Tab-separated table of C-alpha atoms and ligand atoms in Angstrom:
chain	number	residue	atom	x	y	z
A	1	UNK	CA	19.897	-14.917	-12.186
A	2	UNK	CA	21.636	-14.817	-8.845
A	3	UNK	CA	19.691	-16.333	-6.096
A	4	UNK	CA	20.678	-14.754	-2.982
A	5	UNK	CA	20.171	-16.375	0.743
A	6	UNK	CA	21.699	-14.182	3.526
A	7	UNK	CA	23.356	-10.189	3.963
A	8	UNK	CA	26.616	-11.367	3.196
A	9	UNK	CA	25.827	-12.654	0.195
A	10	UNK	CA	23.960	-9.937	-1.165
A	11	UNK	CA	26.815	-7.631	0.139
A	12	UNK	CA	29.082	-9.137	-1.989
A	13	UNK	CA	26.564	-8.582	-5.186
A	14	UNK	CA	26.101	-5.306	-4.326
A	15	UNK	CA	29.553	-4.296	-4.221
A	16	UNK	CA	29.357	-5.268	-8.261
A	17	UNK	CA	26.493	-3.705	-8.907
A	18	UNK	CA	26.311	-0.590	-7.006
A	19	UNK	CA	26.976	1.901	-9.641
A	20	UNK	CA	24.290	0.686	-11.781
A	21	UNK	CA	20.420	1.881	-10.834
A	22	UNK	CA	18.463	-0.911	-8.722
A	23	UNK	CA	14.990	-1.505	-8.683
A	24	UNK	CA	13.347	-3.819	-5.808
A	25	UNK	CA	10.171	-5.693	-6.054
A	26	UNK	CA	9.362	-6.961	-2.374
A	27	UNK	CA	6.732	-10.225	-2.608
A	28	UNK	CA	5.421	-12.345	-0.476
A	29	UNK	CA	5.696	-15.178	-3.829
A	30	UNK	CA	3.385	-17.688	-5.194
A	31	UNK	CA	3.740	-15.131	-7.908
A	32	UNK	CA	0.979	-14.128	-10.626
A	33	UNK	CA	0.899	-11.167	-13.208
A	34	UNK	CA	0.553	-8.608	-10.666
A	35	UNK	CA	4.095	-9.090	-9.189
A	36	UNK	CA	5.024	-9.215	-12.900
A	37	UNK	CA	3.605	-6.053	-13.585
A	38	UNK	CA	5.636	-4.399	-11.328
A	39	UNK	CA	9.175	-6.299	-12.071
A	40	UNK	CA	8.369	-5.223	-15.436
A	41	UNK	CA	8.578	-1.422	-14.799
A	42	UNK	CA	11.216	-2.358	-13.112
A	43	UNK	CA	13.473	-3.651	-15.825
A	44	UNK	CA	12.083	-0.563	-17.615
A	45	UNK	CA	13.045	1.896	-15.650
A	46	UNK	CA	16.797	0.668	-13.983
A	47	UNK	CA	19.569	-1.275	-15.196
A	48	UNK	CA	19.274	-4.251	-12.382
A	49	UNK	CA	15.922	-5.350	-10.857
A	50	UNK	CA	15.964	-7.639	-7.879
A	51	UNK	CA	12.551	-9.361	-6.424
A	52	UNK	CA	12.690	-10.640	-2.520
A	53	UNK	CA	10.631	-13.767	-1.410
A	54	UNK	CA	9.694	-14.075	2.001
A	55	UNK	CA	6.363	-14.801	3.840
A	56	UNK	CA	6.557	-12.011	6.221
A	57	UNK	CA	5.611	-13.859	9.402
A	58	UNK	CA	5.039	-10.558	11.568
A	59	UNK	CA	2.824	-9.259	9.780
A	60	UNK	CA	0.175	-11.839	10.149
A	61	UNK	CA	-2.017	-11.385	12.558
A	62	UNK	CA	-3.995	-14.955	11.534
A	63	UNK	CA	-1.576	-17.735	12.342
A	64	UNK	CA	-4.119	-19.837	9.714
A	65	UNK	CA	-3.407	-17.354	7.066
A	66	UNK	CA	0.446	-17.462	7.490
A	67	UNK	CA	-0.033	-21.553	7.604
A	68	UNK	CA	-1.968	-21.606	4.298
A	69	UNK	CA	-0.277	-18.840	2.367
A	70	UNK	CA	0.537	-20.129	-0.944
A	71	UNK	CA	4.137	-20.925	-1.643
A	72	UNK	CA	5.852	-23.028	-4.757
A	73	UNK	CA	9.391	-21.012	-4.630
A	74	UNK	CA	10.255	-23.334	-7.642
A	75	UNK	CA	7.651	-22.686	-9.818
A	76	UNK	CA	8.822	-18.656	-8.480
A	77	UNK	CA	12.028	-18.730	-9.377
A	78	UNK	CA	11.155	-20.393	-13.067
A	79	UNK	CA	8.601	-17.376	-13.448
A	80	UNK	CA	11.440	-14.476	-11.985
A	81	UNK	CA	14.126	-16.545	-14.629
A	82	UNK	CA	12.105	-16.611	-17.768
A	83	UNK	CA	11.894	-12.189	-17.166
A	84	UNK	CA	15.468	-12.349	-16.697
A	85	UNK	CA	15.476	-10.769	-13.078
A	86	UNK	CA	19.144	-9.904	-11.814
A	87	UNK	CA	18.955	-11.100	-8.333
A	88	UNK	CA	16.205	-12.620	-6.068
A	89	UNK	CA	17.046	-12.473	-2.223
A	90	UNK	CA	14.831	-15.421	-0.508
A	91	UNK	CA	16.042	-15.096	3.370
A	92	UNK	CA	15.491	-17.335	5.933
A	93	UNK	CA	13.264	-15.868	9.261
A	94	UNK	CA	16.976	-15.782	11.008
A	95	UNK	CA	18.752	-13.874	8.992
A	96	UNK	CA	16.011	-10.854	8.734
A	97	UNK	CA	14.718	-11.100	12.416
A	98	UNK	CA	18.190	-11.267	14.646
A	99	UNK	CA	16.896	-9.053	16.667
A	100	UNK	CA	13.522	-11.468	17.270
A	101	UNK	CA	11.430	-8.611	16.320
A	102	UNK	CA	12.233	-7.128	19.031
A	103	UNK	CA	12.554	-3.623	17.116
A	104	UNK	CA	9.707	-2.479	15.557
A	105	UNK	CA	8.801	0.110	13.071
A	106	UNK	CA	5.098	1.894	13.706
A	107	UNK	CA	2.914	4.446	12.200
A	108	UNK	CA	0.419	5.548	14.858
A	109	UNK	CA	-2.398	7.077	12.650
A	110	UNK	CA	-3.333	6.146	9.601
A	111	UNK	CA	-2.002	2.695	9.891
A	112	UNK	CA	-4.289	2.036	12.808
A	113	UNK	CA	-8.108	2.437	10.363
A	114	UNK	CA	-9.162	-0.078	7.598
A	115	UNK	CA	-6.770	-2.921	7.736
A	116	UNK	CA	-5.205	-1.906	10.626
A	117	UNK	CA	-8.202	-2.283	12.832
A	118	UNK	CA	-8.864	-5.615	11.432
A	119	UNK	CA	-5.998	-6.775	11.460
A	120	UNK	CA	-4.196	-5.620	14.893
A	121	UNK	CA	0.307	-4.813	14.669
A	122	UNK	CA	-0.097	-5.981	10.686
A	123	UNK	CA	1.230	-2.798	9.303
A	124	UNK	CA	4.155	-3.124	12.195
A	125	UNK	CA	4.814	-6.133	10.347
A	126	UNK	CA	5.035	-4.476	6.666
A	127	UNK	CA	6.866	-1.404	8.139
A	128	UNK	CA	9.406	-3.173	9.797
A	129	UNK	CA	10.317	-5.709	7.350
A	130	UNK	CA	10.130	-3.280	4.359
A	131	UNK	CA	12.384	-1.067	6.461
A	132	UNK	CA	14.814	-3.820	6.838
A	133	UNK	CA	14.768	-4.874	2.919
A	134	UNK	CA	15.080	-1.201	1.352
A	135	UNK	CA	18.231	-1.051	4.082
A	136	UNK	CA	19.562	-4.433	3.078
A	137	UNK	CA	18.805	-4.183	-0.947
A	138	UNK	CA	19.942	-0.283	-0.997
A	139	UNK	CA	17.536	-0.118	-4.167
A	140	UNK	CA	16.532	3.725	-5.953
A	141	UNK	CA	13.589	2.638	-6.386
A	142	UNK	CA	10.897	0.655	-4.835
A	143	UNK	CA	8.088	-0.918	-6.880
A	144	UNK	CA	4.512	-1.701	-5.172
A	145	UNK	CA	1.056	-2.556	-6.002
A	146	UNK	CA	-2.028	-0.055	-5.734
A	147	UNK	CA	-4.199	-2.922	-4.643
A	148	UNK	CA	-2.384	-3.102	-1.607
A	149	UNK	CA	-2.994	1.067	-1.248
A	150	UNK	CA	-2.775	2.139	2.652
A	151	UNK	CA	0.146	-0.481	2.562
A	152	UNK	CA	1.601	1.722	0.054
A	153	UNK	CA	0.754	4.571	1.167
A	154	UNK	CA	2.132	4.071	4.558
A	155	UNK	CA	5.517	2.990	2.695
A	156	UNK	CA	5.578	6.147	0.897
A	157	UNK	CA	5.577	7.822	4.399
A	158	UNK	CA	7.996	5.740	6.345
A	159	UNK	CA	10.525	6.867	3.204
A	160	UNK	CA	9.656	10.741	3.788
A	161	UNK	CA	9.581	10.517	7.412
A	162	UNK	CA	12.990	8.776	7.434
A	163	UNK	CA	14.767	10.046	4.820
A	164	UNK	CA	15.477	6.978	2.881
A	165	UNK	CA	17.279	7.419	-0.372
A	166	UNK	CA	14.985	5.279	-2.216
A	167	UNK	CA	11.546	6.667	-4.488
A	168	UNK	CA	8.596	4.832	-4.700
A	169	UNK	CA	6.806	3.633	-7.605
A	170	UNK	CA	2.782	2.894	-7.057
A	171	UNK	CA	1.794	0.442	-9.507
A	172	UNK	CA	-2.086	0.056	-11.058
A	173	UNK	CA	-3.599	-2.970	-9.436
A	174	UNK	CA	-3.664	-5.816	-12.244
A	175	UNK	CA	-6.913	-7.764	-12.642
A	176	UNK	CA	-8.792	-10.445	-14.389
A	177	UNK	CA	-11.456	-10.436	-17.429
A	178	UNK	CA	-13.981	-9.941	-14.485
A	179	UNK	CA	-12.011	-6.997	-12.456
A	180	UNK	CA	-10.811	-9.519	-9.519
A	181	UNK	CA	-7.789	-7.832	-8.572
A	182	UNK	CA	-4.715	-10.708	-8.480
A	183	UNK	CA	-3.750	-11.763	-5.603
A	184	UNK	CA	-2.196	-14.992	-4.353
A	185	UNK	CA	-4.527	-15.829	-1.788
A	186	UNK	CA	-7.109	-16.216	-4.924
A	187	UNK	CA	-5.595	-19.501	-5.222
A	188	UNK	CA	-7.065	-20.832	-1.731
A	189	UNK	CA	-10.592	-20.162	-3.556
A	190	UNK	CA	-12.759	-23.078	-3.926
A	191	UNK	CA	-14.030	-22.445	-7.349
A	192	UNK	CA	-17.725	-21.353	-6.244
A	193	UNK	CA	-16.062	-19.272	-3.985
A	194	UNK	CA	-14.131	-17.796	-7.255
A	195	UNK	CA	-17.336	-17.078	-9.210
A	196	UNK	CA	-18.236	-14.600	-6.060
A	197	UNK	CA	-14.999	-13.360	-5.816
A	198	UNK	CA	-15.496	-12.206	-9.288
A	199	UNK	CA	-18.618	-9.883	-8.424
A	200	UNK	CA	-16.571	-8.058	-5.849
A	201	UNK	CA	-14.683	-5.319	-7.678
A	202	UNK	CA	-17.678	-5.083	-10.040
A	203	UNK	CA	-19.559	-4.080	-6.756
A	204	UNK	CA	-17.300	-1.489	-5.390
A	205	UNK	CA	-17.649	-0.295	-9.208
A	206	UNK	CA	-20.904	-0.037	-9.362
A	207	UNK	CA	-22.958	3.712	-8.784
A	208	UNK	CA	-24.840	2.281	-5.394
A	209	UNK	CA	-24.371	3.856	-2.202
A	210	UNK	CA	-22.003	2.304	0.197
A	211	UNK	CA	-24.750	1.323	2.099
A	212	UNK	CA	-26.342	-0.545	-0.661
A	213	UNK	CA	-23.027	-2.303	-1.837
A	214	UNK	CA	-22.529	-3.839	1.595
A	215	UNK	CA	-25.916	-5.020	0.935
A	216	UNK	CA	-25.140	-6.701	-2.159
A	217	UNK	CA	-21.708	-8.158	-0.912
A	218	UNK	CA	-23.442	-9.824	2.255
A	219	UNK	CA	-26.279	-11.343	-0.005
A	220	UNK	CA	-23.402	-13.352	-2.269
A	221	UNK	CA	-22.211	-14.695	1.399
A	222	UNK	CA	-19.257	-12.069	2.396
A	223	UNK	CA	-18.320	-10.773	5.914
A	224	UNK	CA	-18.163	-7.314	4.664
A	225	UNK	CA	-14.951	-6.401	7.669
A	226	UNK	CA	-14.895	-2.453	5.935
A	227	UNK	CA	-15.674	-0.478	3.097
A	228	UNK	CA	-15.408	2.756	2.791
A	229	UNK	CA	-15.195	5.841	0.669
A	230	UNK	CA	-12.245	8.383	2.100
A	231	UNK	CA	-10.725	10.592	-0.442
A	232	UNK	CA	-12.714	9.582	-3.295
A	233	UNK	CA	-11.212	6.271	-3.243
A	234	UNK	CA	-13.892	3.066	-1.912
A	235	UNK	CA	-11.533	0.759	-0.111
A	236	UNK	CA	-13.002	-2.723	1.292
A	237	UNK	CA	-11.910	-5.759	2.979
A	238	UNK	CA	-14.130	-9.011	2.509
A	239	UNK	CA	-14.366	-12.770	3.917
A	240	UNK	CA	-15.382	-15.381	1.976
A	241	UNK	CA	-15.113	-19.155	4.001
A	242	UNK	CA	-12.208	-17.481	6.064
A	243	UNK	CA	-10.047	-16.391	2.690
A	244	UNK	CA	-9.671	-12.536	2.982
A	245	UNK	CA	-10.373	-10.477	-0.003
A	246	UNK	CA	-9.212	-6.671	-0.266
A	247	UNK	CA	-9.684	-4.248	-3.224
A	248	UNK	CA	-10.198	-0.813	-3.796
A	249	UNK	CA	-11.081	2.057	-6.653
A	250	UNK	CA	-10.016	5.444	-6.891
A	251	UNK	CA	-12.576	8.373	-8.336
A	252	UNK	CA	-11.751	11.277	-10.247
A	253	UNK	CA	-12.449	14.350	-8.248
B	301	AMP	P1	2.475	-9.647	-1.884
B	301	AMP	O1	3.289	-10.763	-2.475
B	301	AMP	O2	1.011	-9.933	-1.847
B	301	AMP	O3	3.031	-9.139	-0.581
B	301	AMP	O4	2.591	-8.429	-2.896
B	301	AMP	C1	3.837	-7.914	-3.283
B	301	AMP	C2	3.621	-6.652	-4.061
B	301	AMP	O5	2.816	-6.920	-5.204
B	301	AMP	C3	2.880	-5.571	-3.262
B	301	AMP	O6	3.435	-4.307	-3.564
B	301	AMP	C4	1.472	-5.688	-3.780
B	301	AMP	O7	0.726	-4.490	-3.677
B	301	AMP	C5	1.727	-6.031	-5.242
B	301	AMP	N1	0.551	-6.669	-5.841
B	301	AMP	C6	-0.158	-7.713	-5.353
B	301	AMP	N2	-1.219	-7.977	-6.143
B	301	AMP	C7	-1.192	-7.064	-7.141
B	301	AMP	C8	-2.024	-6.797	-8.282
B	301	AMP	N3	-3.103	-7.526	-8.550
B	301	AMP	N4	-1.684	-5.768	-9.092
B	301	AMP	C9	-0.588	-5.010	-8.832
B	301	AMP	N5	0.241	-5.211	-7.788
B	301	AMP	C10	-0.053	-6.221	-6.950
């Protein structure tokens, strides 16, 4: 597995593997079966697969949630080894942001409802560094996770609207026995805080009104920040003791 710090380095790696068909799997690490799911269709589906690692810091709006976010790059690396990933490009702030972020990638519509009003120039953040990875990695295809879905979404459009020569691949969200959707931040639960976390997918599940399933997430002790039904799919954002919680279901028509 090559482990790949700057451009130039990944230049040179590209230049041996550019006939072959590349797969990218951007994370933010402290990885768990969700990121695995999608290096897995990956490998399935092209002949090299390469995962990035970096805590994107622009798109935190919450300088205590960039502070906190999980991170054991070692324990990473042993994971992205033992499913015999090609490459893994872990970048240093300078290398991505020479520019200071001082160009910026922005959606003006749908980016700004849901997360976007709760968390104010996040999406900026996802655009722009995603924008910067596809153009440095050069992959076909992209792979991302469903439970992030107006994330991936607005990915999907930035490629269309730009004519990037790389397809997206939206992954089902991976969960637990209880339906928690994986995520890393799961891992800054206290483990009462984890027993609640459990009832929230079975909540958005469950055949109440939305009304009534905001009721039943603020009785367990969440700051409900959204959830809402558009398109047939019930997206929601939760707080539990300051550690953010998002999840959502899709509906068949
Ligand atoms: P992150 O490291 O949280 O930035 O996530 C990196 C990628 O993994 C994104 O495309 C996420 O949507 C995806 N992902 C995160 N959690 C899950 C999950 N539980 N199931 C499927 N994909 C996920």
């Amino acid at each position: 597995m090559q482990i790949i710090n700057n451009i130039h380095t990944y230049k040179k790696y590209y230049n041996t593997i550019k006939n072959k068909t590349i797969g990218f799997v951007p994370t933010m690490g402290a990885l768990h079966n969700g990121h695995i799911s999608l290096c897995k269709e990956s490998i399935k589906y092209n002949d090299i697969t390469i995962v990035s690692i970096f805590i994107n810091p622009t798109q935190f709006n919450n300088k205590q949630d960039l502070t906190t976010y999980p991170k054991d790059i070692t324990q990473d690396l042993n994971i992205l080894k033992k499913y015999k990933i090609d490459g893994v490009f872990v970048p240093e702030y300078q290398e991505i942001y020479q520019d200071d972020f001082n160009y910026q990638m922005t959606e003006n519509n749908f980016s700004k409802i849901l997360e976007g009003k709760f968390r104010p120039g996040h999406f900026t953040g996802v655009l722009t560094i995603v924008l910067k990875l596809l153009n440095i990695i050069k992959p076909n295809n992209i792979y991302m996770g469903e439970k992030d879905y107006q994330q991936a979404i607005l990915i999907k459009n930035m490629i269309d609207a730009f004519f990037i020569d790389t397809k997206i691949n939206i992954c089902p969200t991976i969960r637990d026995d209880s339906g928690l959707a994986l995520s890393s931040r799961n891992k800054k639960l206290s483990d009462q805080d984890l027993i609640k976390a459990k009832e929230f997918n079975k909540i958005l599940k469950n055949n109440q009104s939305i009304y009534n399933k905001k009721q039943q997430l603020e009785q367990l002790g969440f700051t409900v920040e959204y959830i809402e039904n558009i398109n047939n799919r019930i997206l929601s954002a939760v707080q539990i003791n300051n550690i953010r919680l998002i999840d959502n279901i899709g509906f068949e028509n």
